[in-house]
Coordinates of C-alpha atoms and ligand atoms in Angstrom, one line a residue:
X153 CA 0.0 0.0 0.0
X154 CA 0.9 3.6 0.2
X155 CA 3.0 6.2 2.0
X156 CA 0.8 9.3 3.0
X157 CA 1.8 12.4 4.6
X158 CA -0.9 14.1 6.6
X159 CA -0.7 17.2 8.0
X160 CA -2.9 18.9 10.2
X161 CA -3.7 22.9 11.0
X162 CA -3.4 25.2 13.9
X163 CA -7.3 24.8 13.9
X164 CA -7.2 21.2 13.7
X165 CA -5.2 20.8 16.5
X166 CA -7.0 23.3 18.7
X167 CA -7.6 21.3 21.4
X168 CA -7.7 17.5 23.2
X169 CA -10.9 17.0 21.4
X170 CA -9.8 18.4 18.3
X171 CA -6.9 16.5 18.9
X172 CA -8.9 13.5 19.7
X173 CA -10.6 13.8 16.1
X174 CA -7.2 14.2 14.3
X175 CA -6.0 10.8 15.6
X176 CA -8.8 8.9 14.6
X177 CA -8.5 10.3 11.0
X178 CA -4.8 8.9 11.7
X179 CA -6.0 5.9 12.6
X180 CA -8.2 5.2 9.5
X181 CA -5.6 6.3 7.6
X182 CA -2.8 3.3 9.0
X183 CA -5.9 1.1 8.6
X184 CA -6.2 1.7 5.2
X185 CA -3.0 -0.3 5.1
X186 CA -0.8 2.9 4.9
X187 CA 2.8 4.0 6.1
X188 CA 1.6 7.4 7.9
X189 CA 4.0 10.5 8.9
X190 CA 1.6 13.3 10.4
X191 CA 3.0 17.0 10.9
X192 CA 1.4 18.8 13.1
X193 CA 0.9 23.2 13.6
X194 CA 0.4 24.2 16.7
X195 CA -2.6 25.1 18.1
X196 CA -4.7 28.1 16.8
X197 CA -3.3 30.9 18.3
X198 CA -0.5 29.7 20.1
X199 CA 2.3 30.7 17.4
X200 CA 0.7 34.8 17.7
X201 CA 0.9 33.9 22.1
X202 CA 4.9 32.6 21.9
X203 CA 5.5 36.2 19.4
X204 CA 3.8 38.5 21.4
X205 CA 5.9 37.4 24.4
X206 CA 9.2 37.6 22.6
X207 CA 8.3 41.4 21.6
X208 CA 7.5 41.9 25.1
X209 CA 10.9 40.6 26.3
X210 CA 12.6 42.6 24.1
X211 CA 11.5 45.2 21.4
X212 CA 14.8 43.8 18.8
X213 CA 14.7 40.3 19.7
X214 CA 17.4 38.3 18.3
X215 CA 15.6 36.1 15.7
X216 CA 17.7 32.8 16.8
X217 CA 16.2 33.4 20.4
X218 CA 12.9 33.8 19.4
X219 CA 13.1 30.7 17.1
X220 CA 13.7 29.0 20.3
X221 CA 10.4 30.3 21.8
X222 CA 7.9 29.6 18.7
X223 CA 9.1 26.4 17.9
X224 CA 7.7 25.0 21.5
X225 CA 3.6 25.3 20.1
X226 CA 4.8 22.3 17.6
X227 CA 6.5 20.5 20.2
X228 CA 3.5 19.9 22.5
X229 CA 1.2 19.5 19.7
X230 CA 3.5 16.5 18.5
X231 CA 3.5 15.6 21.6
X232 CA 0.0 15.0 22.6
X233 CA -1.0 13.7 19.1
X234 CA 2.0 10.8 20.0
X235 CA 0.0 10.1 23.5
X236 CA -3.8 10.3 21.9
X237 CA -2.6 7.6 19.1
X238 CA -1.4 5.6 22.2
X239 CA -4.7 6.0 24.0
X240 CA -6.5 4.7 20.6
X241 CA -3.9 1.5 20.5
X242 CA -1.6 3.3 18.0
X243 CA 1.9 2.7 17.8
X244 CA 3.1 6.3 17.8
X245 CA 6.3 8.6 18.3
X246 CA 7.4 12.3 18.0
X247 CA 10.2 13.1 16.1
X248 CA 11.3 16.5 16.9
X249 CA 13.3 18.6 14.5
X250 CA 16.4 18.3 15.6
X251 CA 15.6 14.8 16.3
X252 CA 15.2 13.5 12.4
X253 CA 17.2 16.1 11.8
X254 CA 15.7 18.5 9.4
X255 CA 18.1 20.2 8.5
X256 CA 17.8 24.2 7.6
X257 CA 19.9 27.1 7.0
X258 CA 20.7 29.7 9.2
X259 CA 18.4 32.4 8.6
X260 CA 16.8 32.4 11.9
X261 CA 12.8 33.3 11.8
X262 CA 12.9 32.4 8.1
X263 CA 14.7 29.2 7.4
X264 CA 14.7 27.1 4.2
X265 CA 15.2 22.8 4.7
X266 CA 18.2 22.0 2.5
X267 CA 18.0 18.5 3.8
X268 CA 15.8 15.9 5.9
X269 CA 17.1 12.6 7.2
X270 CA 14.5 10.1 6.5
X271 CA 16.3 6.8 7.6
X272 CA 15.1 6.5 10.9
X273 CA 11.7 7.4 10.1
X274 CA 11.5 4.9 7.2
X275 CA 12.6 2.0 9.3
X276 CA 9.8 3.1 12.5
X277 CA 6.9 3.5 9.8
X278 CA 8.3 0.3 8.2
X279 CA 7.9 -1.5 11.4
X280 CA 4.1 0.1 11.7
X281 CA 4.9 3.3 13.8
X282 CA 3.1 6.2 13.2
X283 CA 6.0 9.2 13.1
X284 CA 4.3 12.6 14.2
X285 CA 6.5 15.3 13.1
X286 CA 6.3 19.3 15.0
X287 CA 6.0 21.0 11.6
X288 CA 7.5 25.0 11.4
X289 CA 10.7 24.0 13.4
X290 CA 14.6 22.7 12.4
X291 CA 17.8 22.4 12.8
X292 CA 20.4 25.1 12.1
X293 CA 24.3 24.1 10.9
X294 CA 25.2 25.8 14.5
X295 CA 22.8 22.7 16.1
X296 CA 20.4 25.6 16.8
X297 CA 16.6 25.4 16.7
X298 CA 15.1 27.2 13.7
X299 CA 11.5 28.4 12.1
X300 CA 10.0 28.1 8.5
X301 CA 8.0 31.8 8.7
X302 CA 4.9 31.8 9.4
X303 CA 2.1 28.9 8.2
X304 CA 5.5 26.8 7.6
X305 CA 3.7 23.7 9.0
X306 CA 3.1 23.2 5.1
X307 CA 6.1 23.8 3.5
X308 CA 7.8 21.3 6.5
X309 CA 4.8 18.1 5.1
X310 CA 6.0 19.0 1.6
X311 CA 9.4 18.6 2.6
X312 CA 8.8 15.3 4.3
X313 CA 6.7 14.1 2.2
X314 CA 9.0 14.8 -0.8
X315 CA 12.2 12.9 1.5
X316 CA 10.4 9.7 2.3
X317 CA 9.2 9.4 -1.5
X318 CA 5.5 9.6 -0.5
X319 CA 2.6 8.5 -2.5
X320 CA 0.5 11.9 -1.8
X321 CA 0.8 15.0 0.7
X322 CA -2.7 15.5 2.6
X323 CA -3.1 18.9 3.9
X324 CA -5.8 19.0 6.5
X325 CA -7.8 22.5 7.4
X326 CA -10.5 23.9 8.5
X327 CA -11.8 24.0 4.7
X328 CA -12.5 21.4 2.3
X329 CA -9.7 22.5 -0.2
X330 CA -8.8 25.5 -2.0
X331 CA -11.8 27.6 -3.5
X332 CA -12.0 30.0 -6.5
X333 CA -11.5 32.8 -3.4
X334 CA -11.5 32.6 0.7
X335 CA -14.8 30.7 1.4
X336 CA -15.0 33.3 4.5
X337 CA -15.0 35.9 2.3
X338 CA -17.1 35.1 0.1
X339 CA -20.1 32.4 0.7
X340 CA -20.2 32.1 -3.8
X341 CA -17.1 30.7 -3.5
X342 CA -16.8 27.4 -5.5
X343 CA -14.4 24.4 -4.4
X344 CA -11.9 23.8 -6.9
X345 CA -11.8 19.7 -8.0
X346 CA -8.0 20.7 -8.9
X347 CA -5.6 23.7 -8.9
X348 CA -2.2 24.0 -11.1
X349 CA 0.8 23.6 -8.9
X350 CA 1.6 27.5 -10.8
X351 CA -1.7 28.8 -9.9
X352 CA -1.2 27.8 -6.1
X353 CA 1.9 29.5 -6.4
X354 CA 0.3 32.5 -7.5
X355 CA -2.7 32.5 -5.7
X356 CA 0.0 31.2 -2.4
X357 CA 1.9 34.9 -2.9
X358 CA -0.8 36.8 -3.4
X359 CA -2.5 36.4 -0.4
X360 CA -4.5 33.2 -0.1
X361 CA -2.8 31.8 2.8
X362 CA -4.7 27.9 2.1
X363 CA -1.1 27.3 1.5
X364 CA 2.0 28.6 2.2
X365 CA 3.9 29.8 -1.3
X366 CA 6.9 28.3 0.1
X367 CA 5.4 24.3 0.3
X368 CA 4.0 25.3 -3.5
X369 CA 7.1 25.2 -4.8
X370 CA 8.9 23.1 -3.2
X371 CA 5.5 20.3 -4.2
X372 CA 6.2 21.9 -7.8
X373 CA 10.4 21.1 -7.7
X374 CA 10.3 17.8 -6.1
X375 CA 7.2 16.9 -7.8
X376 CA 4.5 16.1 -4.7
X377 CA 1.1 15.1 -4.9
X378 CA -0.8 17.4 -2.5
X379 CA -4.4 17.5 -1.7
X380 CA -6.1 20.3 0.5
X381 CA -9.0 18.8 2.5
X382 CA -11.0 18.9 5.7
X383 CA -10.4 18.0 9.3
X384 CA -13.4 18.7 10.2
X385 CA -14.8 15.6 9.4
X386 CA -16.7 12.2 11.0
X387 CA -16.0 8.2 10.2
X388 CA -18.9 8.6 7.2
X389 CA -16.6 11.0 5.0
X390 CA -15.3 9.7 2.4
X391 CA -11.4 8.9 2.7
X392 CA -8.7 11.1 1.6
X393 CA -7.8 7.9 -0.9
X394 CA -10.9 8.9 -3.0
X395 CA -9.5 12.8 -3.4
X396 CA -12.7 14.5 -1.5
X397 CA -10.6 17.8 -1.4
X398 CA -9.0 19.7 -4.0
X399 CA -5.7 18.1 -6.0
X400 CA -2.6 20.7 -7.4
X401 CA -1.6 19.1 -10.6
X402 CA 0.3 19.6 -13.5
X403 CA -0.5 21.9 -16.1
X404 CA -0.8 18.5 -18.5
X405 CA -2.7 16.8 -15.8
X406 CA -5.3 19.4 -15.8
X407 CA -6.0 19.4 -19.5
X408 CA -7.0 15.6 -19.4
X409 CA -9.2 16.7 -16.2
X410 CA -11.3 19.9 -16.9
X411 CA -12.3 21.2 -19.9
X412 CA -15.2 23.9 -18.7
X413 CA -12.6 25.9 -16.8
X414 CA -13.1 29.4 -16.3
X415 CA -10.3 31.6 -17.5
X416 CA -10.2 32.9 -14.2
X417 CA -9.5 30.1 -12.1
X418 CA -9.2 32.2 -8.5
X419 CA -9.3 35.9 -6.6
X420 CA -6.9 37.1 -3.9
X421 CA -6.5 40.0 -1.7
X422 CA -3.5 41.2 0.7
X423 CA -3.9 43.9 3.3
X424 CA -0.3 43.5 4.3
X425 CA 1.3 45.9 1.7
X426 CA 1.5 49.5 1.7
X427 CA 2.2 52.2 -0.8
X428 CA 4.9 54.8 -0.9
X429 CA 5.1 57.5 -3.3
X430 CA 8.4 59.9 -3.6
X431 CA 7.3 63.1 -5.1
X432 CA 9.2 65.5 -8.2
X433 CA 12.2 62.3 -8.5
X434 CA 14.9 63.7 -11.2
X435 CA 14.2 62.2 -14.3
X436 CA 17.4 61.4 -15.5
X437 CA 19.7 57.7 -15.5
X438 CA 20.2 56.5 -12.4
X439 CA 17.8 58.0 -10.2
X440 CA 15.3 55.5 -9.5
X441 CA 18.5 52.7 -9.0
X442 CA 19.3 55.0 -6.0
X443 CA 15.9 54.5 -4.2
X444 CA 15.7 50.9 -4.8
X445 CA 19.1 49.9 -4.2
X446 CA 18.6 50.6 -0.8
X447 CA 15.8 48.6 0.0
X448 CA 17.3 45.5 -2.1
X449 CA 20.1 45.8 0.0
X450 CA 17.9 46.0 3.3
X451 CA 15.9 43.2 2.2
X452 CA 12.9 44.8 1.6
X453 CA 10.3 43.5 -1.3
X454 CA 9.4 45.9 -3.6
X455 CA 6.2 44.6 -5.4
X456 CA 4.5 47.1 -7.9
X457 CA 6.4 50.1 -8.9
X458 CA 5.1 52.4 -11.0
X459 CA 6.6 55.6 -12.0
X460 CA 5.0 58.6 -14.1
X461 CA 6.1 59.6 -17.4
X462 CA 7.5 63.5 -16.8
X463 CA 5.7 66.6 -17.4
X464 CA 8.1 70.1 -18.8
X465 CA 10.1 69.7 -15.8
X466 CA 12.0 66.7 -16.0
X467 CA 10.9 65.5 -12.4
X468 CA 8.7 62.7 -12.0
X469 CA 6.6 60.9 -8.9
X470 CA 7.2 57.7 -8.3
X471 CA 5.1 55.1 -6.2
X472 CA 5.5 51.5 -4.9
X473 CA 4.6 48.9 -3.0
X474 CA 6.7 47.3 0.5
X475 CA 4.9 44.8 2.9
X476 CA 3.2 46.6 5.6
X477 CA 5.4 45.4 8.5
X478 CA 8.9 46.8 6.3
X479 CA 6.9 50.7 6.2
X480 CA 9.2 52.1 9.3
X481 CA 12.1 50.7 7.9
X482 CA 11.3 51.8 4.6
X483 CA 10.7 55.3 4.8
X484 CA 14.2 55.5 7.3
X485 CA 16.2 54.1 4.8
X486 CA 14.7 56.9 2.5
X487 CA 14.6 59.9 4.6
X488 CA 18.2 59.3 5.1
X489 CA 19.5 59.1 1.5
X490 CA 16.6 62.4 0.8
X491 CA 19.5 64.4 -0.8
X492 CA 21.3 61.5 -2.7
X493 CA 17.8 60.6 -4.6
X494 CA 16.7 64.0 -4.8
X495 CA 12.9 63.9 -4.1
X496 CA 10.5 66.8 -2.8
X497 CA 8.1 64.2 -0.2
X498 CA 7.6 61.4 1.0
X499 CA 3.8 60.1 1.1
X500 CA 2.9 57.1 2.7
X501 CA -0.5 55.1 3.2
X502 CA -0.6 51.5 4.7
X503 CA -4.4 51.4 3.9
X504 CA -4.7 49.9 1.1
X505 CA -4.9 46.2 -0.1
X506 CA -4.1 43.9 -2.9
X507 CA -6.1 42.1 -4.9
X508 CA -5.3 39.6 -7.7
X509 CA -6.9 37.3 -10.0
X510 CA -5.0 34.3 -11.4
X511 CA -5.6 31.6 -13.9
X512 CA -3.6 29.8 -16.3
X513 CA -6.3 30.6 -18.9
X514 CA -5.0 34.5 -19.0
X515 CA -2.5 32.8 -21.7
X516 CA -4.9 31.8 -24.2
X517 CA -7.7 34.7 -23.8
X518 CA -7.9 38.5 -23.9
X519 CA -9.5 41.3 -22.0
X520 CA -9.4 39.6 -18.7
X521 CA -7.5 43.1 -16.9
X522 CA -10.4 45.3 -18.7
X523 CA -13.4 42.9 -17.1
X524 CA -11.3 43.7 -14.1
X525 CA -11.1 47.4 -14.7
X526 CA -14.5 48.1 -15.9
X527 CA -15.9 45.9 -12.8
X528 CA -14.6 47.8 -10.4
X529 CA -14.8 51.1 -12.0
X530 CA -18.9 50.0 -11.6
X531 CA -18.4 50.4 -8.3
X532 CA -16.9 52.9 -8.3
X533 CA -13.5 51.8 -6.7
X534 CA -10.4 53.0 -7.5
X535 CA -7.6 51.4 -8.8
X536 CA -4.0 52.9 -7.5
X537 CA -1.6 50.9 -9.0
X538 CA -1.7 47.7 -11.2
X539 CA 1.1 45.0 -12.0
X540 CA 0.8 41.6 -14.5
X541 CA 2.4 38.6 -14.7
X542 CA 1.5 35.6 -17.2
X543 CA -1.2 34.2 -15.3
X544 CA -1.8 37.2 -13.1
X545 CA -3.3 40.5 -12.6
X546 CA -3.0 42.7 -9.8
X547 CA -4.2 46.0 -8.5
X548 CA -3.9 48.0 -5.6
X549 CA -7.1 49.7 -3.7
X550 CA -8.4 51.4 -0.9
X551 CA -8.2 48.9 2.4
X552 CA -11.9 49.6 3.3
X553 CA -13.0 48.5 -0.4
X554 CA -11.6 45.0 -0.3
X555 CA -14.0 42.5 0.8
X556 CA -16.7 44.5 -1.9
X557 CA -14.1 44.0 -4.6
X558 CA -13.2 40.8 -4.6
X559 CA -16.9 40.0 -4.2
X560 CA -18.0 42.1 -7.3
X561 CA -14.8 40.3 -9.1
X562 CA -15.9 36.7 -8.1
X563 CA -19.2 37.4 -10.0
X564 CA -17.7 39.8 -13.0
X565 CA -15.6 36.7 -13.7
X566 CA -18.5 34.0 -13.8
X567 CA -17.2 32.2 -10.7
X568 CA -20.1 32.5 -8.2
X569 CA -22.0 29.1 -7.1
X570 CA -25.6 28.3 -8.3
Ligands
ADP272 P1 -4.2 26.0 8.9 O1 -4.2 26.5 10.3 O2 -4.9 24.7 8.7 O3 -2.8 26.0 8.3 P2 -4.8 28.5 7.6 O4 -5.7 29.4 8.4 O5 -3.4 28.7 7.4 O6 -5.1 27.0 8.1 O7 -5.5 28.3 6.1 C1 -6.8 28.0 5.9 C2 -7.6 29.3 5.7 O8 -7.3 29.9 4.4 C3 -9.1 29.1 5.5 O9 -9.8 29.1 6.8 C4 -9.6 30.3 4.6 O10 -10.1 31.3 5.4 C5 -8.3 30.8 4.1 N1 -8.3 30.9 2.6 C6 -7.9 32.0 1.9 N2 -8.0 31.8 0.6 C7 -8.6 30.6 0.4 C8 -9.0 29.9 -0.8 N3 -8.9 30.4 -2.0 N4 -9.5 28.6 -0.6 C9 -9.6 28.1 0.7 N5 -9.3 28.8 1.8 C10 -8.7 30.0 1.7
LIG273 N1 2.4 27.5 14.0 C1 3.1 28.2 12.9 C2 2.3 29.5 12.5 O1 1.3 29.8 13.2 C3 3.3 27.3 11.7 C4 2.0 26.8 11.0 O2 1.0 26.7 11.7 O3 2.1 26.4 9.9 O4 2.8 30.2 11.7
MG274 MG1 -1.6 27.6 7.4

């Protein structure tokens, strides 16, 4: 039989009795003559508790410290899963990041696996152990712990899955897969059958956080079968072997699977940008090198950039997006190079929000960004900047508009439910 990866949510795992469900989904699984690894979150909330206390401690905390702290919500719920399999008659075990090892890089708070040992666990699940595995947390080269970023429960079930050679990666939530836009959101939202591994990815970095971008591409690289599906569930659903959630395939799988696709195939918004414009910029070589150079070298994401064409004076505005939380350091790193760049203000607005639509259709049809345009210029909302990619289109609006734009967008685009 097969070798499944399951992993399980914050939400799933809120909880003894939540807990106490999780395991018997387990269970079934192993019973279903399966090897089973389970990676585990840890419970709702408990990531944001472990953060606030490390900001409390100390304002600038030292990111290899704090890893320390966050990793521990993973450890207990690995922990307790372990002893709730034993309570059902489970053979069971934790197997704690450092423990396998998984092993990351050192960029504390942030960390990428390069490499997880899977001989150990192979030979347990072999011999019929269930292996529950803290997700978010490994090991560092200086034997320190480390964290994935935030929601990296996922990307750590890809990476297991993809170093034990498993049949399919089951990501459990507290939705029944991934839908044309957040089902909370939205109640027309439509549940996808399947999902291209490059529309994940886009929909993943964008904003819809079903998945975290990183496990997207690391299931597109190493080639992983992943399936988002429901936790919240009883003995009578059907089993995760007959796909009841929604599948990311390949772009070739998908054309042998769904013909009557919609050219959009989902909507996303981000409230975690905001906009900064630089006023009268020197139009001449050079000048806009000196404002982003800076925030390359400061890490700092620059998203959409868009820069006016300029009037008789040769000075131009030019406006862009950073993430929210890199605004402070953004507008320092400006303020202080304000004679080097040349620029008459600085304006900034952290009230506005993202909001894209993807689908591998864009390719093969036209006059998707002017539905998009005309729809919202129906309601009136405006757009302040816009950026494209191959399957993408994204513009940025006024915060408070969101939830009525991506609504009016789901139904522009045909994608609402009967
Ligand atoms: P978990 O704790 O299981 O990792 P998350 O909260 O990280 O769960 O992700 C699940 C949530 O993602 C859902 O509750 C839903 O609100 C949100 N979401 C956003 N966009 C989508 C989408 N397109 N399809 C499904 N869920 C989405
Ligand atoms: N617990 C971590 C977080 O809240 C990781 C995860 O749940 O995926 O970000
Ligand atoms: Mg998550």
């Amino acid at each position: 039989m097969g070798r499944i990866v399951m992993k399980f949510g914050g939400t799933s795992m809120a909880g003894t009795e939540r807990i106490r469900r999780v395991a018997g989904i387990v269970k079934r699984q192993q019973e279903a003559g399966h090897e089973v690894a389970v990676v585990v979150s840890a419970m709702a909330g408990e990531t944001d508790r472990l953060v606030t206390f490390c900001r409390e401690a100390n304002a600038l905390y030292d990111p290899a410290e704090y890893d320390v702290v966050v990793a521990a919500g993973e450890q207990i719920t690995s922990g307790l899963l372990a002893l709730t399999l034993q309570a059902m008659g489970c053979k069971a075990r934790s197997w704690l990041g450092w423990q396998l090892p998984v092993r990351t890089d050192d960029a504390y708070a942030k960390a990428r696996i390069e490499d997880i040992d899977s001989g150990a666990l192979l030979a347990s699940m072999a011999a019929g152990e269930i292996a529950v595995i803290p997700g978010f947390q490994g090991l560092s080269p200086d034997g320190r712990v480390t964290t994935l970023g935030r929601g990296g429960s996922d990307t750590s079930a890809v990476a297991v899955a993809a170093a034990i050679g498993a049949d399919r990666c089951d990501i459990y939530t507290d939705v029944d897969g991934v839908y044309t836009t957040d089902p909370r959101i939205v109640a027309k939202a439509r549940k996808l059958k399947n999902v291209t591994y490059e529309e994940m990815l886009e929909l993943a970095s964008v904003g819809s956080k079903v998945l975290q971008t990183r496990s997207v591409s690391l299931a597109m690289k190493e080639k992983v079968r992943v399936q988002v599906l429901s936790s919240f569930i009883d003995e009578t659903a059907p089993a995760a072997d007959t796909i009841p959630g929604t599948m990311i395939v390949s772009d070739e799988e998908l054309e042998g699977l769904d013909m009557e696709r919609q050219v959009i195939t989902g909507i996303a918004a981000d409230k975690n940008e905001a906009k900064v414009t630089l006023t009268r910029v020197a139009d001449r070589p050079g000048a806009v090198a000196t404002i982003f150079g800076p925030l390359a070298e400061a890490n700092i994401n620059v998203d959409m950039i868009i820069q006016n064409i300029a009037k008789d004076k040769g000075e131009t505005d030019v406006t862009f997006t950073v993430p929210a939380a890199d605004l402070l350091r953004t507008q320092a790193l400006l303020e202080e190079r304000k004679e080097a760049i040349g620029y008459y203000r600085l304006i900034s607005d952290d009230k506005v929000a993202k909001i894209s639509v993807v689908g591998v259709g864009m390719r093969s049809h036209a006059g998707v960004a002017a539905t998009m345009f005309k729809a919202l210029a129906e309601r009136g909302i405006n757009i302040q900047a816009i950026s494209t990619s191959e399957i993408k289109v994204s513009v940025l609006i006024d915060a408070d508009e969101v939830e009525l734009a991506v609504r009016v967008l789901h139904t522009a685009y045909g994608l609402d439910a009967e």
